[in-house]
Short mmCIF file of C-alpha atoms in Angstrom, two decimals:
data_model
loop_
_atom_site.label_atom_id
_atom_site.label_comp_id
_atom_site.label_asym_id
_atom_site.label_seq_id
_atom_site.Cartn_x
_atom_site.Cartn_y
_atom_site.Cartn_z
CA GLY A 1 -33.49 -35.92 49.45
CA PHE A 2 -32.83 -37.77 46.23
CA LEU A 3 -34.30 -41.05 47.54
CA PRO A 4 -37.97 -42.00 47.94
CA ASP A 5 -39.23 -41.31 51.46
CA ASP A 6 -40.60 -44.83 51.80
CA LEU A 7 -37.26 -46.53 51.07
CA THR A 8 -36.63 -49.14 53.74
CA ARG A 9 -33.78 -51.38 54.79
CA LYS A 10 -35.67 -54.16 52.95
CA ASP A 11 -35.45 -52.11 49.75
CA VAL A 12 -31.73 -51.69 50.27
CA TRP A 13 -31.43 -55.44 50.86
CA SER A 14 -33.06 -56.04 47.50
CA MET A 15 -30.33 -53.91 45.93
CA VAL A 16 -27.57 -56.06 47.35
CA SER A 17 -29.34 -59.47 47.59
CA ASN A 18 -30.33 -61.49 50.60
CA SER A 19 -27.20 -63.58 51.06
CA MET A 20 -25.09 -63.29 54.22
CA ALA A 21 -22.17 -61.94 52.19
CA ASP A 22 -24.34 -59.04 51.06
CA ALA A 23 -25.58 -58.48 54.63
CA ALA A 24 -21.96 -57.98 55.60
CA ARG A 25 -21.49 -55.61 52.64
CA TYR A 26 -24.51 -53.55 53.67
CA ASP A 27 -23.29 -53.38 57.28
CA ARG A 28 -19.84 -52.32 56.05
CA ASN A 29 -21.46 -49.60 53.95
CA VAL A 30 -23.51 -48.37 56.92
CA GLU A 31 -20.30 -48.14 58.95
CA LEU A 32 -18.50 -46.34 56.12
CA ALA A 33 -21.48 -43.98 55.69
CA GLY A 34 -21.16 -43.05 59.37
CA ILE A 35 -17.51 -42.17 58.81
CA LEU A 36 -18.24 -40.17 55.63
CA LEU A 37 -21.30 -38.33 56.96
CA PRO A 38 -19.35 -35.39 58.46
CA TYR A 39 -17.77 -34.81 55.02
CA ALA A 40 -20.92 -35.26 52.93
CA GLY A 41 -22.38 -31.83 53.52
CA THR A 42 -25.86 -31.05 54.69
CA GLY A 43 -28.96 -32.95 53.73
CA TRP A 44 -27.49 -36.45 53.79
CA SER A 45 -28.39 -39.18 56.25
CA ASP A 46 -26.24 -42.20 57.04
CA HIS A 47 -28.96 -44.32 55.43
CA GLU A 48 -28.82 -42.31 52.18
CA LEU A 49 -25.04 -42.63 52.07
CA ALA A 50 -25.27 -46.38 52.77
CA VAL A 51 -27.73 -46.75 49.86
CA LEU A 52 -25.40 -44.79 47.60
CA LEU A 53 -22.47 -47.01 48.62
CA CYS A 54 -24.57 -50.13 47.94
CA LYS A 55 -25.33 -48.80 44.47
CA MET A 56 -21.63 -48.15 43.98
CA ASP A 57 -20.96 -51.80 44.83
CA CYS A 58 -23.15 -52.73 41.86
CA ASN A 59 -21.59 -50.21 39.47
CA ASN A 60 -17.89 -50.01 40.28
CA PHE A 61 -15.07 -51.69 38.39
CA ALA A 62 -12.22 -53.78 39.69
CA MET A 63 -8.77 -52.38 39.08
CA TRP A 64 -6.31 -55.14 38.21
CA ASP A 65 -2.55 -55.37 38.35
CA ASP A 66 -0.32 -57.04 35.75
CA LEU A 67 -1.02 -60.47 37.28
CA LEU A 68 -4.79 -59.85 37.13
CA PHE A 69 -5.19 -59.47 40.88
CA SER A 70 -7.82 -56.97 41.89
CA TYR A 71 -6.29 -54.35 44.17
CA ALA A 72 -9.00 -51.67 44.25
CA ALA A 73 -12.37 -50.63 42.90
CA GLY A 74 -13.02 -47.51 40.90
CA VAL A 75 -16.00 -45.51 39.76
CA PHE A 76 -15.89 -44.93 36.01
CA PRO A 77 -19.12 -43.22 34.88
CA ILE A 78 -18.59 -43.88 31.15
CA GLY A 79 -17.89 -47.57 31.76
CA ALA A 80 -20.96 -47.80 33.98
CA LEU A 81 -23.09 -46.86 30.97
CA ALA A 82 -22.17 -50.11 29.18
CA ASN A 83 -24.78 -52.81 29.70
CA HIS A 84 -24.13 -56.51 30.24
CA SER A 85 -24.19 -59.25 27.66
CA CYS A 86 -22.89 -62.80 27.85
CA VAL A 87 -21.89 -62.23 24.20
CA PRO A 88 -20.21 -58.85 24.74
CA THR A 89 -18.97 -56.48 22.07
CA CYS A 90 -16.02 -55.41 24.22
CA CYS A 91 -14.10 -55.97 27.41
CA ILE A 92 -13.37 -53.10 29.76
CA MET A 93 -10.00 -52.91 31.44
CA TYR A 94 -8.12 -50.54 33.71
CA ASP A 95 -4.65 -49.42 32.70
CA PRO A 96 -2.60 -48.86 35.87
CA VAL A 97 -0.01 -46.83 33.97
CA THR A 98 -2.41 -44.27 32.45
CA LYS A 99 -4.94 -44.71 35.28
CA MET A 100 -7.69 -44.84 32.69
CA GLN A 101 -10.39 -47.30 31.80
CA GLN A 102 -10.04 -48.79 28.32
CA PHE A 103 -12.61 -50.42 26.05
CA HIS A 104 -11.28 -53.20 23.81
CA CYS A 105 -13.63 -54.40 21.07
CA LEU A 106 -13.85 -58.17 20.77
CA ARG A 107 -15.23 -58.01 17.25
CA ASP A 108 -16.31 -55.44 14.67
CA VAL A 109 -19.11 -53.29 16.05
CA GLU A 110 -21.76 -51.94 13.69
CA VAL A 111 -22.68 -48.25 13.69
CA GLY A 112 -25.51 -47.83 16.22
CA GLU A 113 -24.88 -51.21 17.88
CA GLU A 114 -24.84 -51.16 21.66
CA ILE A 115 -21.47 -51.44 23.39
CA THR A 116 -21.75 -54.24 25.97
CA HIS A 117 -19.38 -56.07 28.28
CA ALA A 118 -19.67 -59.11 30.52
CA TYR A 119 -20.30 -58.31 34.18
CA ILE A 120 -19.49 -61.89 35.13
CA ASP A 121 -17.48 -64.88 33.86
CA ILE A 122 -19.16 -65.89 30.60
CA ALA A 123 -17.50 -69.31 30.69
CA CYS A 124 -20.00 -70.39 33.37
CA GLU A 125 -23.15 -72.25 32.42
CA ALA A 126 -26.34 -70.22 31.94
CA MET A 127 -27.85 -71.13 35.32
CA ASP A 128 -24.67 -70.07 37.14
CA ARG A 129 -24.47 -66.83 35.14
CA GLN A 130 -28.11 -66.04 35.90
CA THR A 131 -27.63 -66.69 39.62
CA LYS A 132 -24.54 -64.46 39.79
CA LEU A 133 -26.22 -61.66 37.84
CA LYS A 134 -29.33 -61.79 40.02
CA GLN A 135 -27.32 -61.80 43.27
CA GLN A 136 -24.85 -59.08 42.32
CA TYR A 137 -26.68 -56.91 39.78
CA HIS A 138 -30.37 -57.73 40.38
CA PHE A 139 -31.51 -58.58 36.86
CA LYS A 140 -32.12 -61.56 34.61
CA CYS A 141 -30.02 -61.63 31.47
CA THR A 142 -31.96 -62.15 28.25
CA CYS A 143 -29.05 -61.98 25.80
CA GLU A 144 -28.83 -64.41 22.88
CA HIS A 145 -26.49 -66.68 24.83
CA CYS A 146 -28.83 -66.97 27.84
CA SER A 147 -31.85 -67.44 25.59
CA CYS A 148 -30.43 -70.38 23.64
CA PRO A 149 -31.27 -74.03 24.38
CA PRO A 150 -29.19 -75.72 27.14
CA THR A 151 -27.33 -77.95 24.65
CA ILE A 152 -26.08 -74.94 22.69
CA ASP A 153 -25.22 -73.16 25.97
CA ALA A 154 -23.13 -76.17 27.02
CA GLN A 155 -21.29 -76.17 23.68
CA TYR A 156 -20.59 -72.43 23.89
CA THR A 157 -19.48 -72.71 27.51
CA SER A 158 -17.00 -75.47 26.66
CA MET A 159 -15.61 -73.41 23.76
CA VAL A 160 -15.26 -70.24 25.84
CA GLY A 161 -13.55 -71.71 28.84
CA GLY A 162 -14.69 -75.13 29.89
CA GLY A 163 -17.28 -74.02 32.44
CA HIS A 164 -14.90 -72.51 35.00
CA GLN A 165 -16.54 -70.75 37.94
#
């Protein structure tokens, strides 16, 4: 298969965090994998499909309606290439009319500069952002915003959105 032979449920847990909400997500993905298995072709196990679905949970995009309510999740491979930054170069949106993902630059982007977007609400304080990123995406952000002193973070947070969570 495409997964290491020694991959365990514990490894999968580390992909989706150890909170009870993620335990429910993993269990849902195991159930869904069991349903999809007959359609997956040969060579797939329910565990491999569950791992793939867990990875999808970390890489999919919400699809929003006109009132900004999320009504579905989509897999957009190009969008998934954009890394996170709490000082993003763009925001990524889904257009329900064209059914396409759109990148909107938030400022001028230099030639060769990385295209980034915020995976989480950047109006939260650094500690809250770090916790959310670790739980959902399994990394520690080291962008310029997260690396600044707490007093500057507090000023930025109040300017961006008042520290909403």
